PDB file of C-alpha atoms in Angstrom:
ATOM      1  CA  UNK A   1      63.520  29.154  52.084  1.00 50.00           C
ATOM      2  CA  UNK A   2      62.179  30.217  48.344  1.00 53.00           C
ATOM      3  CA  UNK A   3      63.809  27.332  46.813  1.00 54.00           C
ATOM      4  CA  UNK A   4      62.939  29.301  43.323  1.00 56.00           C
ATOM      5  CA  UNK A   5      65.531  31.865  43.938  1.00 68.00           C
ATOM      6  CA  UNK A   6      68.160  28.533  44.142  1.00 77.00           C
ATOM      7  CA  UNK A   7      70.048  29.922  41.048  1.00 80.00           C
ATOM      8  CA  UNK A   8      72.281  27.122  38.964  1.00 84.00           C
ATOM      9  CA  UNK A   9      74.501  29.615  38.006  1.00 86.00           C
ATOM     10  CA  UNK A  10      75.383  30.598  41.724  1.00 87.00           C
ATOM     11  CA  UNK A  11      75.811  26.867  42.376  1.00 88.00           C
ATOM     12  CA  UNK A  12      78.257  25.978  39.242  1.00 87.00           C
ATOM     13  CA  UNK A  13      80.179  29.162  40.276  1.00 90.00           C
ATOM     14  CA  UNK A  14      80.283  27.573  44.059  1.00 90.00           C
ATOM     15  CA  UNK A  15      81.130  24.472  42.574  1.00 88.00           C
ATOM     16  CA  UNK A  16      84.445  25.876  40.837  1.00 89.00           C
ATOM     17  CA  UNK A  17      84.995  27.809  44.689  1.00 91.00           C
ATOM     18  CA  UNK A  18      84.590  24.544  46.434  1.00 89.00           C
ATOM     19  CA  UNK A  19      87.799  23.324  43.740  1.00 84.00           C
ATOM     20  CA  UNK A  20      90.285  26.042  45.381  1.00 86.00           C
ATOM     21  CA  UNK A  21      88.729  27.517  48.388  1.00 90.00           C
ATOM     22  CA  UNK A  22      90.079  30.523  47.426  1.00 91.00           C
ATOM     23  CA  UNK A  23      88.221  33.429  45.845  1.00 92.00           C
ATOM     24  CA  UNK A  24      90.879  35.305  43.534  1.00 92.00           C
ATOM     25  CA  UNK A  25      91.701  31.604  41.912  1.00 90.00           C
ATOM     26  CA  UNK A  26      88.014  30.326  41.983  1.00 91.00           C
ATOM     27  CA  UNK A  27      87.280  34.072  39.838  1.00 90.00           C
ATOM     28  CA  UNK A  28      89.884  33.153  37.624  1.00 90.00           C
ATOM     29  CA  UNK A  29      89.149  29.988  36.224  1.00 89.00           C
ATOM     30  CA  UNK A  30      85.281  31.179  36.091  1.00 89.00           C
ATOM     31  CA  UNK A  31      86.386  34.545  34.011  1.00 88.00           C
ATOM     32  CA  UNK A  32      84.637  36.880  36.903  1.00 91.00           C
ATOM     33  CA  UNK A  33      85.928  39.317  39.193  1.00 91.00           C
ATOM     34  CA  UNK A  34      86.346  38.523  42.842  1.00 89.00           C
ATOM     35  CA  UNK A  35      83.831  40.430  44.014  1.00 91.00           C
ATOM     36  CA  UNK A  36      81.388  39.528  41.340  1.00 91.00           C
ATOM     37  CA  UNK A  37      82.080  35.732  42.671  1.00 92.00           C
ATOM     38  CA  UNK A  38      82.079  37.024  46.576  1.00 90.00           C
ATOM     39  CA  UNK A  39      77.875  37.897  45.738  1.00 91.00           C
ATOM     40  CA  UNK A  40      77.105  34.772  43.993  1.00 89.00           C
ATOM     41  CA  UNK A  41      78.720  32.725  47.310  1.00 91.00           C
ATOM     42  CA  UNK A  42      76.940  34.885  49.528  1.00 91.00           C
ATOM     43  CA  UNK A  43      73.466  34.764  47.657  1.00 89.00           C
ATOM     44  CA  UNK A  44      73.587  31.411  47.254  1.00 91.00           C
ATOM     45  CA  UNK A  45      74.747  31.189  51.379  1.00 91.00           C
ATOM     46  CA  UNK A  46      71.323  33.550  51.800  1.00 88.00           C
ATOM     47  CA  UNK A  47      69.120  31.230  49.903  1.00 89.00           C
ATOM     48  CA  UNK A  48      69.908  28.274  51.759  1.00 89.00           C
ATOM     49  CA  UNK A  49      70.068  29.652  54.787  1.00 89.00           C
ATOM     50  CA  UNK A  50      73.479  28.257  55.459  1.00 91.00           C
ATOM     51  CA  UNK A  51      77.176  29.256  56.084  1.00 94.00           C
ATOM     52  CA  UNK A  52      79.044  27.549  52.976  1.00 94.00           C
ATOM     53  CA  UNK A  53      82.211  28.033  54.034  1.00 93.00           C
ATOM     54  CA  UNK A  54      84.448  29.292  57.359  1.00 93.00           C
ATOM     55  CA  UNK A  55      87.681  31.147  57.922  1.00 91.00           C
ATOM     56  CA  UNK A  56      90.387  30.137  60.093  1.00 87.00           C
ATOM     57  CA  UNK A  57      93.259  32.623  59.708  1.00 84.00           C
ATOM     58  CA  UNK A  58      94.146  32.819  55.900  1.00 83.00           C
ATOM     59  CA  UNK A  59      92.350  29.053  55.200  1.00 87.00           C
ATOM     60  CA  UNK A  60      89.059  28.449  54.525  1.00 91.00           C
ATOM     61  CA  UNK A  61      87.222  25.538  54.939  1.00 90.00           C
ATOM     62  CA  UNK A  62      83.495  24.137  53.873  1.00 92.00           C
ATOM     63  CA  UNK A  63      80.760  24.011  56.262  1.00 92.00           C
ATOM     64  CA  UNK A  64      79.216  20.533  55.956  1.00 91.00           C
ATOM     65  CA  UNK A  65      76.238  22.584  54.715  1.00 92.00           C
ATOM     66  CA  UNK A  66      78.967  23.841  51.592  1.00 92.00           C
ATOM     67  CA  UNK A  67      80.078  20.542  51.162  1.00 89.00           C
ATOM     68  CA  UNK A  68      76.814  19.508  50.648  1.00 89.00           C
ATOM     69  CA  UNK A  69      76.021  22.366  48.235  1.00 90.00           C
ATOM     70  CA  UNK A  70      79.484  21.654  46.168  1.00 88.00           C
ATOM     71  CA  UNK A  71      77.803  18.150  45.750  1.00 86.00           C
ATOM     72  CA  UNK A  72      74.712  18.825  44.572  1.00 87.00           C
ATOM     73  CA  UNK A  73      75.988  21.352  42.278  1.00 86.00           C
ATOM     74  CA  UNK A  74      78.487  18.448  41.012  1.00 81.00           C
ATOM     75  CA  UNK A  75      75.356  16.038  40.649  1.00 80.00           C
ATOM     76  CA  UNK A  76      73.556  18.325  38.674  1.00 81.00           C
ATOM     77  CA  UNK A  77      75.991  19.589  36.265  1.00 77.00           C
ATOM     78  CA  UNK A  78      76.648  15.677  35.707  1.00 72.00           C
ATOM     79  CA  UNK A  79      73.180  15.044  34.891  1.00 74.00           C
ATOM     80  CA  UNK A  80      72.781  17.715  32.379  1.00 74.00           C
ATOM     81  CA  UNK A  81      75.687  16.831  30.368  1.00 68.00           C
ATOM     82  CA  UNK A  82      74.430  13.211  30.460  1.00 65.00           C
ATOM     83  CA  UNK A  83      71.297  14.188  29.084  1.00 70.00           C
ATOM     84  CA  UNK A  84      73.051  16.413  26.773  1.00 67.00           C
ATOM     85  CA  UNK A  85      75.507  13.638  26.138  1.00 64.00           C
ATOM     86  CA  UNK A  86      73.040  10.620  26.042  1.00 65.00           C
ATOM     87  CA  UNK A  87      70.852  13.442  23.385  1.00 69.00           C
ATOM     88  CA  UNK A  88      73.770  13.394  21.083  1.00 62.00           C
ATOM     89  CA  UNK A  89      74.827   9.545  21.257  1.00 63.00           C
ATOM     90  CA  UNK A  90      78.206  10.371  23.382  1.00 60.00           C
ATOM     91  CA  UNK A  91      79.666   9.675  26.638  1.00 57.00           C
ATOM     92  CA  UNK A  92      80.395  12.263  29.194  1.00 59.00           C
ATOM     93  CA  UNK A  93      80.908  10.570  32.203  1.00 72.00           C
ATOM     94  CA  UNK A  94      84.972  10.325  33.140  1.00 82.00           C
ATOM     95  CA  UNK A  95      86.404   8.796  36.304  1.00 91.00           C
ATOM     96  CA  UNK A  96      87.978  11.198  38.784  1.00 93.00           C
ATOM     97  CA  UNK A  97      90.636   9.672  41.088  1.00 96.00           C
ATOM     98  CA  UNK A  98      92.371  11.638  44.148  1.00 95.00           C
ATOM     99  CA  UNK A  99      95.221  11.040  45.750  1.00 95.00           C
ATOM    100  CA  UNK A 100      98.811  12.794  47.273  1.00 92.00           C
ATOM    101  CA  UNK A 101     102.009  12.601  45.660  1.00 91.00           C
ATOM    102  CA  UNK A 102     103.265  10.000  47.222  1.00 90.00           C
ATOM    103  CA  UNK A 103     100.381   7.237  46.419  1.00 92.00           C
ATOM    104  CA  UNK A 104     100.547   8.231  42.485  1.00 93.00           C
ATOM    105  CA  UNK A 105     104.553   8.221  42.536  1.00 91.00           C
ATOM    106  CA  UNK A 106     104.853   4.734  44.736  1.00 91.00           C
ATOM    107  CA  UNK A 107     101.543   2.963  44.178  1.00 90.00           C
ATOM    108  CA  UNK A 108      99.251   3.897  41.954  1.00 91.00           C
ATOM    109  CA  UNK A 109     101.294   4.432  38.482  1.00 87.00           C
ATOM    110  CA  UNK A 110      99.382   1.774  36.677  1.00 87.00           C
ATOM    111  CA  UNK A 111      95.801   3.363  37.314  1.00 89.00           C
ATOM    112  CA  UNK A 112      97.109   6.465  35.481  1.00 88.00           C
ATOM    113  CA  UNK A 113      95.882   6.702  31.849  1.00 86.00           C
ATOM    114  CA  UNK A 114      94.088   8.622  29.337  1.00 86.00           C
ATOM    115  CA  UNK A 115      90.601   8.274  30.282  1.00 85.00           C
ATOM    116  CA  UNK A 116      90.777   9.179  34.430  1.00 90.00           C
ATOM    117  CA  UNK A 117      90.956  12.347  35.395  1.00 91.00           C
ATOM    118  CA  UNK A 118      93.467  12.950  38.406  1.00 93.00           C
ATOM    119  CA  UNK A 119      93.353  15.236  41.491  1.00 92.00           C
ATOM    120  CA  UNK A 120      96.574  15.551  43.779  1.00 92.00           C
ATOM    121  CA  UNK A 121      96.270  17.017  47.087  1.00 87.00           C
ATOM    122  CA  UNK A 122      97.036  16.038  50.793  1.00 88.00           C
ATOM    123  CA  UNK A 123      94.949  14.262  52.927  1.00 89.00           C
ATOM    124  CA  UNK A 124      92.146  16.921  53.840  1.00 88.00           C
ATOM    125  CA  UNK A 125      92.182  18.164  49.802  1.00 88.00           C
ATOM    126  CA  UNK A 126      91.588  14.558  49.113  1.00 93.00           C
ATOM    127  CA  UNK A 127      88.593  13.926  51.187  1.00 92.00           C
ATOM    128  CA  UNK A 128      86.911  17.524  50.425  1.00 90.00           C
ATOM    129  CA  UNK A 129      87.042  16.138  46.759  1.00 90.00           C
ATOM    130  CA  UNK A 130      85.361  13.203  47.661  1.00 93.00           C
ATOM    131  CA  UNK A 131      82.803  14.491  49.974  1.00 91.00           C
ATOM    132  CA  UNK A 132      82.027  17.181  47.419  1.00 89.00           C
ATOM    133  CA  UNK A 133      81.596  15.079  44.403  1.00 87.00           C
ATOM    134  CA  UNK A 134      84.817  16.313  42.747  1.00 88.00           C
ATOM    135  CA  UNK A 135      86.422  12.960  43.062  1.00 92.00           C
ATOM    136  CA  UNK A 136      84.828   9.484  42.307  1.00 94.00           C
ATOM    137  CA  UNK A 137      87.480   7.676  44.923  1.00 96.00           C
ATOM    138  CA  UNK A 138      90.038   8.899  47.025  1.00 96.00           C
ATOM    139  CA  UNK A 139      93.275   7.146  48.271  1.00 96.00           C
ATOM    140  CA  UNK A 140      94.994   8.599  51.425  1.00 94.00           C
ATOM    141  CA  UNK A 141      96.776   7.594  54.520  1.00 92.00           C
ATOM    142  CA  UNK A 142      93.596   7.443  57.269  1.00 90.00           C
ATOM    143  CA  UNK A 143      94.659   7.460  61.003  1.00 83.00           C
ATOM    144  CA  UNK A 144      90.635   8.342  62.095  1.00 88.00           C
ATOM    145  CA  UNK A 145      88.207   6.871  60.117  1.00 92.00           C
ATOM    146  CA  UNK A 146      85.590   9.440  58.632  1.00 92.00           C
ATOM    147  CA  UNK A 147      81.636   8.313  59.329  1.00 92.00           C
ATOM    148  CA  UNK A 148      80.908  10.207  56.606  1.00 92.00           C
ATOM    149  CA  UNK A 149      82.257   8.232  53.997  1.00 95.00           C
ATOM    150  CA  UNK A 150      83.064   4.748  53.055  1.00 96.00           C
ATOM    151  CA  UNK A 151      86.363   3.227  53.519  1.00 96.00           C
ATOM    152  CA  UNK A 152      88.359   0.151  52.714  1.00 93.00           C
ATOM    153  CA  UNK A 153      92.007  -1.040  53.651  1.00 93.00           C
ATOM    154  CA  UNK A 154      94.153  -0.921  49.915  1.00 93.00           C
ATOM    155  CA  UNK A 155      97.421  -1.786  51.380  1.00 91.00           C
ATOM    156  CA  UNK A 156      99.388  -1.462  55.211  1.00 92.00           C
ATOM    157  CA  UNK A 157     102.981  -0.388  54.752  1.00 93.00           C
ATOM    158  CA  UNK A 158     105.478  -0.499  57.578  1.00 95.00           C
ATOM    159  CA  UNK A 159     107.927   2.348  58.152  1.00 96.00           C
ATOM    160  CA  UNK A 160     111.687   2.522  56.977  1.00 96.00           C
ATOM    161  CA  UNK A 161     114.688   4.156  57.831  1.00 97.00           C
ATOM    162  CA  UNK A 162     116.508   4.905  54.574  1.00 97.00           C
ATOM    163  CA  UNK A 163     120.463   5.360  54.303  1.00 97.00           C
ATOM    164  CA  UNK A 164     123.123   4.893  52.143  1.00 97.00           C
ATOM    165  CA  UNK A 165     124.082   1.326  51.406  1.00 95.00           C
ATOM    166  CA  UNK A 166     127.374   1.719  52.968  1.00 92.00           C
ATOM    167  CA  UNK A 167     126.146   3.156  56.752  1.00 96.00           C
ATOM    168  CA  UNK A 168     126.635   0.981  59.363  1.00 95.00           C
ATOM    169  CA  UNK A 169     123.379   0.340  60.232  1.00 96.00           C
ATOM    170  CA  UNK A 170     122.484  -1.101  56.960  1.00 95.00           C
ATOM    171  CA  UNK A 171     123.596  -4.627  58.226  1.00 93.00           C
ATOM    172  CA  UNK A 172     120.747  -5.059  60.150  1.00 94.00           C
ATOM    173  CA  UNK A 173     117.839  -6.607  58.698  1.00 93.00           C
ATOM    174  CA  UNK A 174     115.625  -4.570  60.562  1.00 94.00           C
ATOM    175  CA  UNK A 175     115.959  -1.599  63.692  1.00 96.00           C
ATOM    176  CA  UNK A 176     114.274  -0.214  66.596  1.00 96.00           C
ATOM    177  CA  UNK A 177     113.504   3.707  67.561  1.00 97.00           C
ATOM    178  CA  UNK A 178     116.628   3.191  69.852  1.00 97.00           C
ATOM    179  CA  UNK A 179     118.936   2.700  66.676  1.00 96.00           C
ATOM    180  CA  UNK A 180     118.201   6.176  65.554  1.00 97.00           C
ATOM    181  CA  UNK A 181     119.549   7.964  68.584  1.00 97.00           C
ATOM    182  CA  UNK A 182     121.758  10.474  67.769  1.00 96.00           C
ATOM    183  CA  UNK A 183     120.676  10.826  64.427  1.00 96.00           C
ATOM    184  CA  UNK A 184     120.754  13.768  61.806  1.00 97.00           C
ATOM    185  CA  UNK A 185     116.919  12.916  60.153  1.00 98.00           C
ATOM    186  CA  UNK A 186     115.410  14.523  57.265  1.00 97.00           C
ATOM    187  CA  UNK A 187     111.994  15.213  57.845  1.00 96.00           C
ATOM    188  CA  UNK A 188     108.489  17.023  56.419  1.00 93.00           C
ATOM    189  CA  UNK A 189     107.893  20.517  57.895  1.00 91.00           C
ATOM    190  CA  UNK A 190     106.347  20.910  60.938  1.00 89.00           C
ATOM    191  CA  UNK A 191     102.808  20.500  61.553  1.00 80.00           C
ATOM    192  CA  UNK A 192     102.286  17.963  59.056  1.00 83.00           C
ATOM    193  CA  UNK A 193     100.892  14.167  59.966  1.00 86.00           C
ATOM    194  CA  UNK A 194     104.378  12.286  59.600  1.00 90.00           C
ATOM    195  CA  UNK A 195     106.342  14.864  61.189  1.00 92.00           C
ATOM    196  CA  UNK A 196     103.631  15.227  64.417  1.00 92.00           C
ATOM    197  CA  UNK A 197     104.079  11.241  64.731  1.00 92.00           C
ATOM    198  CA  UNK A 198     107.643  10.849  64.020  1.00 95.00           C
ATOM    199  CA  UNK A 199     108.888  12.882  66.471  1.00 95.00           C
ATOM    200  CA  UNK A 200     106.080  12.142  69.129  1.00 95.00           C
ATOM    201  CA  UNK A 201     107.181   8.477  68.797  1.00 96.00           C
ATOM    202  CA  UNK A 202     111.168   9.194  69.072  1.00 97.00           C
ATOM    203  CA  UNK A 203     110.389  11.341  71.989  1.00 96.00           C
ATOM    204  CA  UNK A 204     108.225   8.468  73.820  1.00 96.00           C
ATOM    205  CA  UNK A 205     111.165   6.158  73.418  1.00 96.00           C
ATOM    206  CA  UNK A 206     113.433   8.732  75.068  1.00 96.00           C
ATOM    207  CA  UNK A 207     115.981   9.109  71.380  1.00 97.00           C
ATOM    208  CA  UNK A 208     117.863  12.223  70.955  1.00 97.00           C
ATOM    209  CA  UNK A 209     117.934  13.483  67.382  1.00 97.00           C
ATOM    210  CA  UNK A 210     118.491  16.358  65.163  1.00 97.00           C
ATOM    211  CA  UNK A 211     117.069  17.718  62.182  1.00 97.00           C
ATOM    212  CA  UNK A 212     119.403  17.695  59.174  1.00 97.00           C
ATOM    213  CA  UNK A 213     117.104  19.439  56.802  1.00 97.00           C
ATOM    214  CA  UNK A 214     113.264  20.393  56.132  1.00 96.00           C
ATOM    215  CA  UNK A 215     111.927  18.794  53.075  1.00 95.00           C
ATOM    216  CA  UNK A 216     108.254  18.779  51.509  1.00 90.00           C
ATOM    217  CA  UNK A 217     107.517  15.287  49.795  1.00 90.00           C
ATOM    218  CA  UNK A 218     109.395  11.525  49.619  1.00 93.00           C
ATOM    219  CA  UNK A 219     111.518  11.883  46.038  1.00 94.00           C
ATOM    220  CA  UNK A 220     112.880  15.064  47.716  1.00 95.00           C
ATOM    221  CA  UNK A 221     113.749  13.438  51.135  1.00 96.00           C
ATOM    222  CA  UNK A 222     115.188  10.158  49.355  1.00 96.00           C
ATOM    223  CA  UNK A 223     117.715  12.868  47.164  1.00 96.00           C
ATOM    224  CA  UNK A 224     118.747  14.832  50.163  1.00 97.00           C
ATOM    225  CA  UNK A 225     119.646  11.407  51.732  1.00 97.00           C
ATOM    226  CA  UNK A 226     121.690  10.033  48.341  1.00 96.00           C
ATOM    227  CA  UNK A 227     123.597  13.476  48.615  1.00 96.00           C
ATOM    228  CA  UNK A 228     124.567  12.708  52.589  1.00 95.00           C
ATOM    229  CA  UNK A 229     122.667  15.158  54.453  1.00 96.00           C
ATOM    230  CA  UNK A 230     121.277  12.771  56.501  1.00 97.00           C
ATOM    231  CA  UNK A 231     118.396   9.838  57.154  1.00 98.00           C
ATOM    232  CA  UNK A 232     114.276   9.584  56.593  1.00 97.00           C
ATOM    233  CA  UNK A 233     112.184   7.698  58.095  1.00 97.00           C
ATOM    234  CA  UNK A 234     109.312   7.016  55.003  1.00 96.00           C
ATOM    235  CA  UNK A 235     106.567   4.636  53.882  1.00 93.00           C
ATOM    236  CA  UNK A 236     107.594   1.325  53.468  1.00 92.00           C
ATOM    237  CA  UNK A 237     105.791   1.565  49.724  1.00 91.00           C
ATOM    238  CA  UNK A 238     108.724   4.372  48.747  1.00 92.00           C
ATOM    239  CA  UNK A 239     111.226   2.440  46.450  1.00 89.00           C
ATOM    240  CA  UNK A 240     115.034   2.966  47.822  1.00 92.00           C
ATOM    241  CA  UNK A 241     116.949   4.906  44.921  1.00 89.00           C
ATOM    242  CA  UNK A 242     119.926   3.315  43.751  1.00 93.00           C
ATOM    243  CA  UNK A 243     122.495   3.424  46.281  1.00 95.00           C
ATOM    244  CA  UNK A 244     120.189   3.723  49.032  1.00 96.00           C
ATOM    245  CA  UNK A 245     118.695   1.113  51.051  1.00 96.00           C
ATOM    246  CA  UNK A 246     115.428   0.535  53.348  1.00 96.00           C
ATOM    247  CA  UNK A 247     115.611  -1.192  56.907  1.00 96.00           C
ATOM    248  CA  UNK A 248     111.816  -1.440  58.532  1.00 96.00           C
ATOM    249  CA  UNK A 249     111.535   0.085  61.931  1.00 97.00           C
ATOM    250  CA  UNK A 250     109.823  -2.744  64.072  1.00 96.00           C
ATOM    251  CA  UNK A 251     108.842  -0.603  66.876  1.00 94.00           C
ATOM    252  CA  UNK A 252     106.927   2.499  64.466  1.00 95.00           C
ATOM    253  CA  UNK A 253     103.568   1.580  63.588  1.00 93.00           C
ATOM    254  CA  UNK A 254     102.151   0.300  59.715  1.00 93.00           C
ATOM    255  CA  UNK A 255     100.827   2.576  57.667  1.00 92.00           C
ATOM    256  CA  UNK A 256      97.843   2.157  56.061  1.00 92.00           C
ATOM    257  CA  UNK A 257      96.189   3.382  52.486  1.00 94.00           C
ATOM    258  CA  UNK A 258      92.451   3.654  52.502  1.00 95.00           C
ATOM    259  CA  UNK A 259      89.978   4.274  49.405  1.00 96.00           C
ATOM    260  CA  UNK A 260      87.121   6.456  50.115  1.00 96.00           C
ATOM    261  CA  UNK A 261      83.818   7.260  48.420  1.00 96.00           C
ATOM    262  CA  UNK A 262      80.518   8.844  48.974  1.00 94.00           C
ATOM    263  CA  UNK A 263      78.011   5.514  50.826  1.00 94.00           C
ATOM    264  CA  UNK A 264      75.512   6.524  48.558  1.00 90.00           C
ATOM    265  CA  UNK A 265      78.078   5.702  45.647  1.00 90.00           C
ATOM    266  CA  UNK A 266      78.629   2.430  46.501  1.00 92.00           C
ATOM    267  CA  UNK A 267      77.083   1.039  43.441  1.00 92.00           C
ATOM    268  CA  UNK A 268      78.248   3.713  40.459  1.00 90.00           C
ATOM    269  CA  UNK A 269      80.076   1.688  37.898  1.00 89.00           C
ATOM    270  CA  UNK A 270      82.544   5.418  38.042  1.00 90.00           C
ATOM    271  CA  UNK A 271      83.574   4.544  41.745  1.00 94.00           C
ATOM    272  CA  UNK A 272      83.294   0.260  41.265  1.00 94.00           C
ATOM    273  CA  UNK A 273      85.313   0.205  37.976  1.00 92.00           C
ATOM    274  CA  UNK A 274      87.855   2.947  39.575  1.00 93.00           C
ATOM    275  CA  UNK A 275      88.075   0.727  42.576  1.00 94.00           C
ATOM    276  CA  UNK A 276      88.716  -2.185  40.580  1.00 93.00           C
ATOM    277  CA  UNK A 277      91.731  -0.767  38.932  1.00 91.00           C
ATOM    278  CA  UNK A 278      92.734   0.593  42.112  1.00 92.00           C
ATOM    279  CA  UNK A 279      92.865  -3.089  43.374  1.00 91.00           C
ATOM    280  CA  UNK A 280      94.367  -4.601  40.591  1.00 89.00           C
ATOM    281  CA  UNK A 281      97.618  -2.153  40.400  1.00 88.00           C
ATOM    282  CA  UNK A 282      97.864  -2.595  44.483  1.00 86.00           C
ATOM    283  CA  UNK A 283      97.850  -6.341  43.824  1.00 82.00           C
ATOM    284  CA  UNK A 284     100.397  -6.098  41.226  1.00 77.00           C
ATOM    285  CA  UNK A 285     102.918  -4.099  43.423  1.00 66.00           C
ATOM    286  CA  UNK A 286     106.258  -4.824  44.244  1.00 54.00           C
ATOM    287  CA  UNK A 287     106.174  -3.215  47.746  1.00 56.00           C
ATOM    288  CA  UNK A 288     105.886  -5.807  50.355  1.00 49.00           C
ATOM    289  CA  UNK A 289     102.163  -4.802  52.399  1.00 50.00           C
ATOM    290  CA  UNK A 290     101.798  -6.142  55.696  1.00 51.00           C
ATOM    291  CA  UNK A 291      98.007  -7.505  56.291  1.00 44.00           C
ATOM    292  CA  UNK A 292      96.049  -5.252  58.246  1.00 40.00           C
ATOM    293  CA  UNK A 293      95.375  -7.932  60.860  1.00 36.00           C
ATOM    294  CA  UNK A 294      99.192  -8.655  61.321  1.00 37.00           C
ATOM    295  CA  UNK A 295     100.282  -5.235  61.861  1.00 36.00           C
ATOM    296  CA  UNK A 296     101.249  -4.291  65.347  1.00 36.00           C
ATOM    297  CA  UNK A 297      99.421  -1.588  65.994  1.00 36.00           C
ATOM    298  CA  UNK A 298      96.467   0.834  65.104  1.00 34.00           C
ATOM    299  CA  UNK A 299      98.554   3.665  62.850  1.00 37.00           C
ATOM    300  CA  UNK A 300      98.497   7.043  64.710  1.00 40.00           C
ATOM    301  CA  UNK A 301      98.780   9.133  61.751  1.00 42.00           C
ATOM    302  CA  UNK A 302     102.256   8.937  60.436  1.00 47.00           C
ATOM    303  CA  UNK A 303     102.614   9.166  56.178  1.00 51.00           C
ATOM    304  CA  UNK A 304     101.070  11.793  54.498  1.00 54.00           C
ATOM    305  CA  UNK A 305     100.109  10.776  50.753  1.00 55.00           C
TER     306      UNK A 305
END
């Protein structure tokens, strides 16, 4: 490999691809055309010697090899505007926090401010922008563990059925899988982690049940139930909207949140001071966490963000 044909420009463009994993969007925030961006991928592919990225259907995906080279790309354009910054007496160097929509609405309001720059994304989006170098720490719902990167245990949530105040099961401090039997339950679209585990655990206790409606995200399930279209089964972290209460689910398993950074990051003040706040604001919380030693069971993937 001629490492002097390694071209920056081909990396910062690969960089912005890594972002979107998609070409026409990746071209458009770079001011090229696609196919002008589609050589610079490929060169850059050619001079490493290395698949960057891999197609499954309409997705694509990074090769550990692209992850790699969306990281170094990231390290080096931080070190040339901290040269450039430190030349001119200025900081450059800004905090990036990733997460889904559920952790900013429900836990991590307090660790948004002027001065951190936010990604929101699902679970894979979130750890791509950490094991690129997009994202300083992520926060996500882990049900495997990834080797790759470092992980700690923020908070474990146990699951609720919500309903209106006035349904009959809202008497009971607390309900089994057999209560819902019978039940019309709003839930995610298929394919996604809560959805998989909801109805693999409903069907392992033997409950009928029927889908009410489809919806994408909690604040969208919790208005379809205030407008009686049926139940959800959420996050114990998602506040109940007025009129609406929570009953945990005894027999579902915790959910827990996770941060996540690069190992060799363990020790940037960007990821410890981002941690830190991260921490604090979990501490502060109103939702009741269960300890990750008392929960009942290892999670098996349910919550998505």
């Amino acid at each position: 490999m001629d490492l002097s044909r390694l071209s920056t420009d081909a990396l910062a463009s690969f960089a912005v691809f890594a972002d979107h994993l998609n070409f026409t969007r990746a071209a458009e925030e770079l001011h090229i055309s696609q196919p002008a961006l589609h050589v610079k991928v490929q060169k850059l592919a050619d001079t490493l010697g290395r698949p960057l990225y891999t197609r499954h259907g309409r997705r694509l995906a990074l090769t550990p090899a692209g992850e790699a080279a969306a990281r170094f790309a990231r390290d080096l354009d931080a070190r040339v505007a901290s040269f450039l910054a430190d030349l001119h007496g200025v900081s450059s160097r800004v905090p990036t926090l990733a997460a889904g929509e559920g952790a900013y609405l429900y836990l991590l309001g307090g660790v948004v401010r002027p001065g951190i720059k936010l990604i929101n994304g699902d679970r894979p989006r979130t750890l791509a922008a950490v094991r690129t170098g997009r994202a300083d720490v992520g926060v996500a719902v882990l049900d495997v563990l990834p080797a790759d990167l470092t992980t700690t245990v923020l908070a474990t949530y146990p699951q609720v059925l919500v309903m209106p105040e006035g349904h009959p099961l809202a008497d009971a401090p607390a309900l089994t899988l057999a209560d819902l039997t019978g039940a019309a339950l709003i839930v995610p679209p298929p394919a996604g982690p809560h959805r998989v585990a909801l109805e693999r655990a409903l069907r392992a206790a033997g409950v009928p049940w029927s889908v009410a409606v489809e919806a994408e995200g909690w604040p969208l399930m919790l208005h379809f139930v205030a407008l009686g279209v049926g139940l959800a089964v959420v996050n114990g972290c998602v506040a109940p909207s007025p009129g609406l209460v929570a009953r945990e689910i005894i027999d579902l398993p915790a959910v827990p949140y996770h941060a996540l950074h690069l190992p060799s990051r363990a020790d940037d003040p960007l990821v410890t001071d981002l941690l830190s706040a991260v921490r604090a604001e979990l501490r502060s919380h109103r939702c009741a966490s269960r300890s990750p030693s008392t929960s009942p069971r290892r999670p098996n993937g349910s919550g998505a963000s």
